[in-house]
Structures are given as structure tokens and as C-alpha cells.
Amino acid sequence: MNYKSLERVFGSLKFIKVLTLLYFYNVIFMGTLLFLCYAVLRINIYIPSGPFGILFGLLYPYFKFAPTLYSFELDFGGLGKSQHNNDNDNNDNENENEYGNDIEESSGNSEKYRLTFTNNFVTAILAVQLLLSEGFISSPIACLVGYFVSSLLFSDVLPLLNSRFFILDSLYTRWTRKPSEGRQQSLDAHIQNLAANSEEQDLPASGNASISVGESSRSLTPPENVERAVEDQEENEQDTDIPARSLGTQLLDTFRR
């Protein structure tokens, strides 16, 4: 059975909730039924193990909420037409009015021989196969109980369908969002590294010179080297105090000459 369309209608989290509730209510209803059969009615009945109730319970919302993707039609009108032609060969003495009425009747009969199917046709065949897989008593009981439970659940007779399960919600959030958060953290770290590299490349020459002078002053221990480094730093600071001319000013100075 293909329940992907049902999961897309509900969403993954609600679909898991529906499965959990169907399992929970099927256990309660089936346990009550077996208790009545064994203890009260003294009937020895065999119920097969397996997810019969859950699979059949999903059939109710599947046929109710899942959209129809495609449909196809089988037309058996040719069988009716051939039979009608044989009748006309045997009755050659009929008048035109009667013949026209027969044509209308044949068109109505051809519509009766048409069968329309949808994409749920395969699911219905598999459901019938599951229904009769363990005989005519055992598996139908389990399947019909599951379908009955699902009808009560989606008719708002049974509670908890629209409730919020905190444990299930937290687990689902952890399973689905942990990889995305890891990717986001790695992306943030990559962006920070790119920003740091761009800032290092955008530092002015004076800053680099001062840093290099500072590093050289730390590495050079003699006093003469220290004085020389200080003088170089002062010269660099004086060069940076001179304002830089803009491109327009340079062009004007060129034409003035």
C-alpha cells in the first residue's frame, strides 16, 4: 500500500502521531474484544499478529483526504452494440421510430458498461488481499477493527488526534533539525573566516608598517636598533598625516602646468 500521498497531506509529524494513535487504540479495542470473546462469550478465536489494524486504519483517511491523481475508464459498450446488431438482424420489419428508440436505448446501455477507476484502484486490491490473507474470520476481524477505530478517530469521537505530544515533538525536532543546525554552524564559521581574511587584506600600509616595526622592535634587543625603529615609525606617521589628493585634483594640477 502506498501511503506517501497521505503523508504529504498530513505532514511527517502528524502522520507519525496518527500511526501512534492507531496503534494505541487498536491495542485497547482488540484487547477488549478478545477479553469478551474468551472470558464472557467463551469463544476461542484466533487473531493473527501483524499491523492489520494499522494498515486498514490508514485506509479511512487515505480515501477521505488523499487527492486523486489520475483516473481511467474501461468501456464495455462494444459488447452491448454487438448484441444490439444481432437483434436488429432478426427484426428487419421494425419502423424508423422504433429503430431510433433502439439507438437511444443502446447508447444508454453502453454507458452502463463503463467502469471508471482511479489511482486508488491498486490500493483497494491490496486491501482486499490483506483482508483475506488469514482466512475469512481471523484477518477480517483485525482489519475491520482497525478501520472502525480509524473512523472513530477521524470523526472526533476518540480524543488526542489534534493534541500535542511533547516527547514526540521534541524527538522529531531533534532528528530533523540537528543536521541543518550543524550545516548552519559550519556556514557561519566559514563566513567569519572569510570576513577575518578580508579585514587582514584591507589593512593600510601604515598599519602593516607599524605592526612590522613593532615586531622588529620586539625582536631586536640592542638600543640602536630600538632608536632606529622608533624613527622609522615616526616617519611613517608623518607620511600618513599628508592628505591624499583625489583624482580630480590631480587632473586639475596637470592642466594648470
PDB file of C-alpha atoms in Angstrom:
ATOM      1  CA  MET A   1       0.000   0.000   0.000  1.00  0.00           C
ATOM      2  CA  ASN A   2       1.276   3.411  -0.999  1.00  0.00           C
ATOM      3  CA  TYR A   3       0.614   5.989   1.718  1.00  0.00           C
ATOM      4  CA  LYS A   4       3.104   8.629   0.529  1.00  0.00           C
ATOM      5  CA  SER A   5       0.320  10.921  -0.626  1.00  0.00           C
ATOM      6  CA  LEU A   6      -1.313  10.652   2.806  1.00  0.00           C
ATOM      7  CA  GLU A   7       1.960  11.608   4.481  1.00  0.00           C
ATOM      8  CA  ARG A   8       2.233  14.623   2.192  1.00  0.00           C
ATOM      9  CA  VAL A   9      -1.295  15.700   3.119  1.00  0.00           C
ATOM     10  CA  PHE A  10      -0.743  15.416   6.885  1.00  0.00           C
ATOM     11  CA  GLY A  11       2.958  16.137   7.132  1.00  0.00           C
ATOM     12  CA  SER A  12       5.539  13.786   8.612  1.00  0.00           C
ATOM     13  CA  LEU A  13       4.942  14.747  12.251  1.00  0.00           C
ATOM     14  CA  LYS A  14       1.156  14.369  12.164  1.00  0.00           C
ATOM     15  CA  PHE A  15       1.472  11.152  10.186  1.00  0.00           C
ATOM     16  CA  ILE A  16       3.640   9.721  12.973  1.00  0.00           C
ATOM     17  CA  LYS A  17       1.029  10.863  15.509  1.00  0.00           C
ATOM     18  CA  VAL A  18      -1.714   9.106  13.533  1.00  0.00           C
ATOM     19  CA  LEU A  19       0.301   5.882  13.455  1.00  0.00           C
ATOM     20  CA  THR A  20       0.926   6.113  17.200  1.00  0.00           C
ATOM     21  CA  LEU A  21      -2.750   6.715  17.998  1.00  0.00           C
ATOM     22  CA  LEU A  22      -3.909   3.913  15.694  1.00  0.00           C
ATOM     23  CA  TYR A  23      -1.516   1.517  17.405  1.00  0.00           C
ATOM     24  CA  PHE A  24      -2.653   2.644  20.857  1.00  0.00           C
ATOM     25  CA  TYR A  25      -6.399   2.428  20.158  1.00  0.00           C
ATOM     26  CA  ASN A  26      -6.088  -0.844  18.246  1.00  0.00           C
ATOM     27  CA  VAL A  27      -4.413  -2.438  21.250  1.00  0.00           C
ATOM     28  CA  ILE A  28      -7.227  -1.247  23.524  1.00  0.00           C
ATOM     29  CA  PHE A  29     -10.100  -2.257  21.239  1.00  0.00           C
ATOM     30  CA  MET A  30      -8.597  -5.584  20.235  1.00  0.00           C
ATOM     31  CA  GLY A  31      -7.748  -6.424  23.839  1.00  0.00           C
ATOM     32  CA  THR A  32     -11.306  -5.627  24.901  1.00  0.00           C
ATOM     33  CA  LEU A  33     -12.727  -7.742  22.075  1.00  0.00           C
ATOM     34  CA  LEU A  34     -10.539 -10.720  22.923  1.00  0.00           C
ATOM     35  CA  PHE A  35     -11.427 -10.437  26.599  1.00  0.00           C
ATOM     36  CA  LEU A  36     -15.139 -10.504  25.755  1.00  0.00           C
ATOM     37  CA  CYS A  37     -14.697 -13.469  23.420  1.00  0.00           C
ATOM     38  CA  TYR A  38     -12.576 -15.577  25.776  1.00  0.00           C
ATOM     39  CA  ALA A  39     -13.894 -14.624  29.210  1.00  0.00           C
ATOM     40  CA  VAL A  40     -17.536 -13.719  28.623  1.00  0.00           C
ATOM     41  CA  LEU A  41     -18.701 -15.486  25.473  1.00  0.00           C
ATOM     42  CA  ARG A  42     -16.322 -18.455  25.809  1.00  0.00           C
ATOM     43  CA  ILE A  43     -15.403 -18.279  22.129  1.00  0.00           C
ATOM     44  CA  ASN A  44     -11.950 -19.451  21.111  1.00  0.00           C
ATOM     45  CA  ILE A  45     -10.930 -17.088  18.338  1.00  0.00           C
ATOM     46  CA  TYR A  46      -7.612 -16.657  16.565  1.00  0.00           C
ATOM     47  CA  ILE A  47      -6.339 -13.167  15.744  1.00  0.00           C
ATOM     48  CA  PRO A  48      -3.229 -13.043  13.513  1.00  0.00           C
ATOM     49  CA  SER A  49      -0.271 -10.950  14.540  1.00  0.00           C
ATOM     50  CA  GLY A  50       0.815  -8.071  12.393  1.00  0.00           C
ATOM     51  CA  PRO A  51      -0.136  -4.488  11.573  1.00  0.00           C
ATOM     52  CA  PHE A  52      -3.532  -5.388  10.105  1.00  0.00           C
ATOM     53  CA  GLY A  53      -5.384  -2.807  12.160  1.00  0.00           C
ATOM     54  CA  ILE A  54      -2.900  -0.017  11.465  1.00  0.00           C
ATOM     55  CA  LEU A  55      -2.793  -0.612   7.705  1.00  0.00           C
ATOM     56  CA  PHE A  56      -6.559  -0.814   7.447  1.00  0.00           C
ATOM     57  CA  GLY A  57      -6.905   2.152   9.786  1.00  0.00           C
ATOM     58  CA  LEU A  58      -4.921   4.261   7.326  1.00  0.00           C
ATOM     59  CA  LEU A  59      -7.352   3.366   4.550  1.00  0.00           C
ATOM     60  CA  TYR A  60     -10.067   5.591   6.020  1.00  0.00           C
ATOM     61  CA  PRO A  61      -8.085   8.873   5.853  1.00  0.00           C
ATOM     62  CA  TYR A  62      -6.466   7.742   2.601  1.00  0.00           C
ATOM     63  CA  PHE A  63      -9.766   7.508   0.742  1.00  0.00           C
ATOM     64  CA  LYS A  64     -11.103  10.600   2.525  1.00  0.00           C
ATOM     65  CA  PHE A  65      -8.233  13.094   2.334  1.00  0.00           C
ATOM     66  CA  ALA A  66      -5.738  11.901  -0.292  1.00  0.00           C
ATOM     67  CA  PRO A  67      -6.250  13.608  -3.671  1.00  0.00           C
ATOM     68  CA  THR A  68      -6.993  11.649  -6.829  1.00  0.00           C
ATOM     69  CA  LEU A  69      -4.006  11.809  -9.153  1.00  0.00           C
ATOM     70  CA  TYR A  70      -5.465  10.186 -12.251  1.00  0.00           C
ATOM     71  CA  SER A  71      -8.458   8.175 -13.455  1.00  0.00           C
ATOM     72  CA  PHE A  72      -9.060   5.770 -16.309  1.00  0.00           C
ATOM     73  CA  GLU A  73     -12.157   4.221 -17.814  1.00  0.00           C
ATOM     74  CA  LEU A  74     -12.935   0.798 -19.227  1.00  0.00           C
ATOM     75  CA  ASP A  75     -15.671   0.905 -21.846  1.00  0.00           C
ATOM     76  CA  PHE A  76     -17.508  -2.363 -22.482  1.00  0.00           C
ATOM     77  CA  GLY A  77     -20.118  -0.732 -24.732  1.00  0.00           C
ATOM     78  CA  GLY A  78     -18.983  -2.748 -27.723  1.00  0.00           C
ATOM     79  CA  LEU A  79     -20.466  -5.874 -26.189  1.00  0.00           C
ATOM     80  CA  GLY A  80     -23.876  -4.210 -25.966  1.00  0.00           C
ATOM     81  CA  LYS A  81     -23.625  -2.885 -29.525  1.00  0.00           C
ATOM     82  CA  SER A  82     -22.825  -6.293 -30.964  1.00  0.00           C
ATOM     83  CA  GLN A  83     -25.786  -7.803 -29.146  1.00  0.00           C
ATOM     84  CA  HIS A  84     -27.995  -4.972 -30.401  1.00  0.00           C
ATOM     85  CA  ASN A  85     -26.875  -5.542 -34.006  1.00  0.00           C
ATOM     86  CA  ASN A  86     -27.778  -9.207 -33.741  1.00  0.00           C
ATOM     87  CA  ASP A  87     -31.244  -8.264 -32.524  1.00  0.00           C
ATOM     88  CA  ASN A  88     -31.678  -5.863 -35.449  1.00  0.00           C
ATOM     89  CA  ASP A  89     -30.810  -8.593 -37.944  1.00  0.00           C
ATOM     90  CA  ASN A  90     -33.569 -10.741 -36.518  1.00  0.00           C
ATOM     91  CA  ASN A  91     -36.123  -7.873 -36.561  1.00  0.00           C
ATOM     92  CA  ASP A  92     -35.936  -6.337 -40.077  1.00  0.00           C
ATOM     93  CA  ASN A  93     -39.607  -5.295 -40.114  1.00  0.00           C
ATOM     94  CA  GLU A  94     -39.343  -2.579 -37.434  1.00  0.00           C
ATOM     95  CA  ASN A  95     -40.083   1.027 -38.437  1.00  0.00           C
ATOM     96  CA  GLU A  96     -37.730   4.055 -38.174  1.00  0.00           C
ATOM     97  CA  ASN A  97     -39.182   5.380 -34.917  1.00  0.00           C
ATOM     98  CA  GLU A  98     -38.666   2.131 -33.186  1.00  0.00           C
ATOM     99  CA  TYR A  99     -35.173   1.983 -34.629  1.00  0.00           C
ATOM    100  CA  GLY A 100     -34.408   5.446 -33.229  1.00  0.00           C
ATOM    101  CA  ASN A 101     -35.643   4.398 -29.814  1.00  0.00           C
ATOM    102  CA  ASP A 102     -33.418   1.352 -30.006  1.00  0.00           C
ATOM    103  CA  ILE A 103     -30.420   3.577 -30.749  1.00  0.00           C
ATOM    104  CA  GLU A 104     -31.129   5.657 -27.639  1.00  0.00           C
ATOM    105  CA  GLU A 105     -31.504   2.513 -25.572  1.00  0.00           C
ATOM    106  CA  SER A 106     -28.249   1.149 -26.948  1.00  0.00           C
ATOM    107  CA  SER A 107     -26.427   4.393 -26.036  1.00  0.00           C
ATOM    108  CA  GLY A 108     -27.837   4.136 -22.517  1.00  0.00           C
ATOM    109  CA  ASN A 109     -26.743   0.537 -22.292  1.00  0.00           C
ATOM    110  CA  SER A 110     -23.229   1.469 -23.481  1.00  0.00           C
ATOM    111  CA  GLU A 111     -22.964   3.924 -20.585  1.00  0.00           C
ATOM    112  CA  LYS A 112     -23.933   1.158 -18.202  1.00  0.00           C
ATOM    113  CA  TYR A 113     -21.000  -0.936 -19.420  1.00  0.00           C
ATOM    114  CA  ARG A 114     -18.431   1.732 -18.492  1.00  0.00           C
ATOM    115  CA  LEU A 115     -16.246   1.331 -15.396  1.00  0.00           C
ATOM    116  CA  THR A 116     -14.210   4.232 -14.038  1.00  0.00           C
ATOM    117  CA  PHE A 117     -11.119   3.635 -11.896  1.00  0.00           C
ATOM    118  CA  THR A 118      -8.686   5.971 -10.136  1.00  0.00           C
ATOM    119  CA  ASN A 119      -5.179   5.654  -8.756  1.00  0.00           C
ATOM    120  CA  ASN A 120      -6.721   4.170  -5.577  1.00  0.00           C
ATOM    121  CA  PHE A 121      -7.636   1.040  -7.526  1.00  0.00           C
ATOM    122  CA  VAL A 122      -4.350  -0.734  -6.755  1.00  0.00           C
ATOM    123  CA  THR A 123      -4.606   0.184  -3.075  1.00  0.00           C
ATOM    124  CA  ALA A 124      -8.116  -1.291  -2.931  1.00  0.00           C
ATOM    125  CA  ILE A 125      -6.892  -4.567  -4.478  1.00  0.00           C
ATOM    126  CA  LEU A 126      -4.068  -4.825  -1.940  1.00  0.00           C
ATOM    127  CA  ALA A 127      -6.521  -4.072   0.870  1.00  0.00           C
ATOM    128  CA  VAL A 128      -8.797  -6.929  -0.227  1.00  0.00           C
ATOM    129  CA  GLN A 129      -5.804  -9.245  -0.434  1.00  0.00           C
ATOM    130  CA  LEU A 130      -4.758  -8.254   3.091  1.00  0.00           C
ATOM    131  CA  LEU A 131      -8.330  -8.655   4.311  1.00  0.00           C
ATOM    132  CA  LEU A 132      -8.479 -12.293   3.197  1.00  0.00           C
ATOM    133  CA  SER A 133      -4.850 -13.222   3.819  1.00  0.00           C
ATOM    134  CA  GLU A 134      -5.536 -15.196   7.033  1.00  0.00           C
ATOM    135  CA  GLY A 135      -8.905 -16.694   6.198  1.00  0.00           C
ATOM    136  CA  PHE A 136     -12.457 -15.409   6.258  1.00  0.00           C
ATOM    137  CA  ILE A 137     -12.674 -14.837  10.040  1.00  0.00           C
ATOM    138  CA  SER A 138      -9.326 -14.050  11.643  1.00  0.00           C
ATOM    139  CA  SER A 139      -7.840 -11.361   9.409  1.00  0.00           C
ATOM    140  CA  PRO A 140     -11.200  -9.658   8.633  1.00  0.00           C
ATOM    141  CA  ILE A 141     -11.770  -9.133  12.358  1.00  0.00           C
ATOM    142  CA  ALA A 142      -8.386  -7.444  12.838  1.00  0.00           C
ATOM    143  CA  CYS A 143      -8.777  -5.340   9.688  1.00  0.00           C
ATOM    144  CA  LEU A 144     -12.333  -4.227  10.401  1.00  0.00           C
ATOM    145  CA  VAL A 145     -11.471  -3.294  13.983  1.00  0.00           C
ATOM    146  CA  GLY A 146      -8.648  -1.088  12.687  1.00  0.00           C
ATOM    147  CA  TYR A 147     -10.918   0.567  10.131  1.00  0.00           C
ATOM    148  CA  PHE A 148     -13.587   1.141  12.785  1.00  0.00           C
ATOM    149  CA  VAL A 149     -11.045   2.693  15.155  1.00  0.00           C
ATOM    150  CA  SER A 150      -9.795   4.993  12.398  1.00  0.00           C
ATOM    151  CA  SER A 151     -13.319   6.128  11.530  1.00  0.00           C
ATOM    152  CA  LEU A 152     -13.958   6.984  15.182  1.00  0.00           C
ATOM    153  CA  LEU A 153     -10.622   8.778  15.456  1.00  0.00           C
ATOM    154  CA  PHE A 154     -11.111  10.981  12.395  1.00  0.00           C
ATOM    155  CA  SER A 155     -14.740  11.654  13.297  1.00  0.00           C
ATOM    156  CA  ASP A 156     -13.561  13.268  16.572  1.00  0.00           C
ATOM    157  CA  VAL A 157     -15.202  10.549  18.647  1.00  0.00           C
ATOM    158  CA  LEU A 158     -11.857   9.389  20.021  1.00  0.00           C
ATOM    159  CA  PRO A 159      -9.622  12.093  21.532  1.00  0.00           C
ATOM    160  CA  LEU A 160      -5.960  13.074  21.113  1.00  0.00           C
ATOM    161  CA  LEU A 161      -5.919  13.464  17.330  1.00  0.00           C
ATOM    162  CA  ASN A 162      -5.162  17.196  17.455  1.00  0.00           C
ATOM    163  CA  SER A 163      -3.249  17.051  20.727  1.00  0.00           C
ATOM    164  CA  ARG A 164       0.426  17.819  21.082  1.00  0.00           C
ATOM    165  CA  PHE A 165       2.842  15.147  22.292  1.00  0.00           C
ATOM    166  CA  PHE A 166       5.842  16.932  23.760  1.00  0.00           C
ATOM    167  CA  ILE A 167       8.166  13.922  23.735  1.00  0.00           C
ATOM    168  CA  LEU A 168       7.325  13.053  20.140  1.00  0.00           C
ATOM    169  CA  ASP A 169       7.608  16.682  19.037  1.00  0.00           C
ATOM    170  CA  SER A 170      10.985  17.122  20.711  1.00  0.00           C
ATOM    171  CA  LEU A 171      12.345  13.896  19.212  1.00  0.00           C
ATOM    172  CA  TYR A 172      11.105  14.828  15.760  1.00  0.00           C
ATOM    173  CA  THR A 173      12.614  18.307  16.068  1.00  0.00           C
ATOM    174  CA  ARG A 174      15.938  16.854  17.165  1.00  0.00           C
ATOM    175  CA  TRP A 175      16.025  14.312  14.341  1.00  0.00           C
ATOM    176  CA  THR A 176      15.102  16.778  11.621  1.00  0.00           C
ATOM    177  CA  ARG A 177      16.889  19.957  12.691  1.00  0.00           C
ATOM    178  CA  LYS A 178      20.200  18.679  14.026  1.00  0.00           C
ATOM    179  CA  PRO A 179      21.856  18.241  10.607  1.00  0.00           C
ATOM    180  CA  SER A 180      20.596  21.622   9.425  1.00  0.00           C
ATOM    181  CA  GLU A 181      21.922  23.337  12.553  1.00  0.00           C
ATOM    182  CA  GLY A 182      25.321  21.708  12.026  1.00  0.00           C
ATOM    183  CA  ARG A 183      25.408  22.925   8.447  1.00  0.00           C
ATOM    184  CA  GLN A 184      24.389  26.412   9.599  1.00  0.00           C
ATOM    185  CA  GLN A 185      27.173  26.486  12.199  1.00  0.00           C
ATOM    186  CA  SER A 186      29.771  25.403   9.651  1.00  0.00           C
ATOM    187  CA  LEU A 187      28.478  28.035   7.238  1.00  0.00           C
ATOM    188  CA  ASP A 188      28.700  30.744   9.933  1.00  0.00           C
ATOM    189  CA  ALA A 189      32.253  29.707  10.779  1.00  0.00           C
ATOM    190  CA  HIS A 190      33.202  29.816   7.101  1.00  0.00           C
ATOM    191  CA  ILE A 191      31.712  33.313   6.744  1.00  0.00           C
ATOM    192  CA  GLN A 192      33.602  34.520   9.824  1.00  0.00           C
ATOM    193  CA  ASN A 193      36.872  33.182   8.413  1.00  0.00           C
ATOM    194  CA  LEU A 194      36.249  34.944   5.118  1.00  0.00           C
ATOM    195  CA  ALA A 195      35.469  38.200   6.945  1.00  0.00           C
ATOM    196  CA  ALA A 196      38.648  37.936   9.025  1.00  0.00           C
ATOM    197  CA  ASN A 197      40.771  37.305   5.935  1.00  0.00           C
ATOM    198  CA  SER A 198      39.225  40.257   4.114  1.00  0.00           C
ATOM    199  CA  GLU A 199      39.891  42.544   7.106  1.00  0.00           C
ATOM    200  CA  GLU A 200      43.538  41.477   7.184  1.00  0.00           C
ATOM    201  CA  GLN A 201      43.881  42.215   3.466  1.00  0.00           C
ATOM    202  CA  ASP A 202      42.204  45.634   3.816  1.00  0.00           C
ATOM    203  CA  LEU A 203      44.617  46.937   6.490  1.00  0.00           C
ATOM    204  CA  PRO A 204      46.548  50.111   5.339  1.00  0.00           C
ATOM    205  CA  ALA A 205      50.246  50.066   4.627  1.00  0.00           C
ATOM    206  CA  SER A 206      50.932  52.246   7.646  1.00  0.00           C
ATOM    207  CA  GLY A 207      49.285  49.776   9.903  1.00  0.00           C
ATOM    208  CA  ASN A 208      51.290  46.950   8.413  1.00  0.00           C
ATOM    209  CA  ALA A 209      54.438  49.012   8.730  1.00  0.00           C
ATOM    210  CA  SER A 210      53.719  49.819  12.347  1.00  0.00           C
ATOM    211  CA  ILE A 211      52.990  46.175  13.061  1.00  0.00           C
ATOM    212  CA  SER A 212      56.168  45.085  11.331  1.00  0.00           C
ATOM    213  CA  VAL A 213      58.148  47.790  13.136  1.00  0.00           C
ATOM    214  CA  GLY A 214      56.657  46.731  16.439  1.00  0.00           C
ATOM    215  CA  GLU A 215      57.519  43.117  15.773  1.00  0.00           C
ATOM    216  CA  SER A 216      61.035  44.058  14.665  1.00  0.00           C
ATOM    217  CA  SER A 217      61.452  46.223  17.768  1.00  0.00           C
ATOM    218  CA  ARG A 218      60.500  43.282  19.920  1.00  0.00           C
ATOM    219  CA  SER A 219      62.934  41.013  18.125  1.00  0.00           C
ATOM    220  CA  LEU A 220      65.853  43.489  18.114  1.00  0.00           C
ATOM    221  CA  THR A 221      67.385  43.874  21.544  1.00  0.00           C
ATOM    222  CA  PRO A 222      70.198  46.488  21.023  1.00  0.00           C
ATOM    223  CA  PRO A 223      69.327  50.144  21.861  1.00  0.00           C
ATOM    224  CA  GLU A 224      70.497  51.451  18.471  1.00  0.00           C
ATOM    225  CA  ASN A 225      68.053  49.215  16.683  1.00  0.00           C
ATOM    226  CA  VAL A 226      65.288  50.346  19.000  1.00  0.00           C
ATOM    227  CA  GLU A 227      66.002  54.026  18.271  1.00  0.00           C
ATOM    228  CA  ARG A 228      66.097  53.319  14.537  1.00  0.00           C
ATOM    229  CA  ALA A 229      62.761  51.552  14.723  1.00  0.00           C
ATOM    230  CA  VAL A 230      61.241  54.488  16.597  1.00  0.00           C
ATOM    231  CA  GLU A 231      62.500  56.940  13.969  1.00  0.00           C
ATOM    232  CA  ASP A 232      61.083  54.817  11.156  1.00  0.00           C
ATOM    233  CA  GLN A 233      57.736  54.686  12.907  1.00  0.00           C
ATOM    234  CA  GLU A 234      57.672  58.491  13.305  1.00  0.00           C
ATOM    235  CA  GLU A 235      58.459  58.955   9.607  1.00  0.00           C
ATOM    236  CA  ASN A 236      55.636  56.603   8.661  1.00  0.00           C
ATOM    237  CA  GLU A 237      53.214  58.507  10.878  1.00  0.00           C
ATOM    238  CA  GLN A 238      54.215  61.788   9.214  1.00  0.00           C
ATOM    239  CA  ASP A 239      53.633  60.267   5.778  1.00  0.00           C
ATOM    240  CA  THR A 240      50.170  59.139   6.780  1.00  0.00           C
ATOM    241  CA  ASP A 241      49.287  62.654   8.029  1.00  0.00           C
ATOM    242  CA  ILE A 242      49.672  64.065   4.487  1.00  0.00           C
ATOM    243  CA  PRO A 243      46.227  64.034   2.869  1.00  0.00           C
ATOM    244  CA  ALA A 244      45.933  62.087  -0.342  1.00  0.00           C
ATOM    245  CA  ARG A 245      44.873  64.020  -3.444  1.00  0.00           C
ATOM    246  CA  SER A 246      41.789  62.945  -5.265  1.00  0.00           C
ATOM    247  CA  LEU A 247      41.749  62.065  -8.946  1.00  0.00           C
ATOM    248  CA  GLY A 248      40.010  65.319  -9.865  1.00  0.00           C
ATOM    249  CA  THR A 249      42.640  67.381  -8.062  1.00  0.00           C
ATOM    250  CA  GLN A 250      45.425  65.548  -9.866  1.00  0.00           C
ATOM    251  CA  LEU A 251      43.830  66.264 -13.250  1.00  0.00           C
ATOM    252  CA  LEU A 252      43.424  69.975 -12.448  1.00  0.00           C
ATOM    253  CA  ASP A 253      47.063  70.211 -11.360  1.00  0.00           C
ATOM    254  CA  THR A 254      48.120  68.593 -14.622  1.00  0.00           C
ATOM    255  CA  PHE A 255      46.250  71.129 -16.781  1.00  0.00           C
ATOM    256  CA  ARG A 256      47.431  74.053 -14.666  1.00  0.00           C
ATOM    257  CA  ARG A 257      51.004  73.222 -15.560  1.00  0.00           C
TER     258      ARG A 257
END
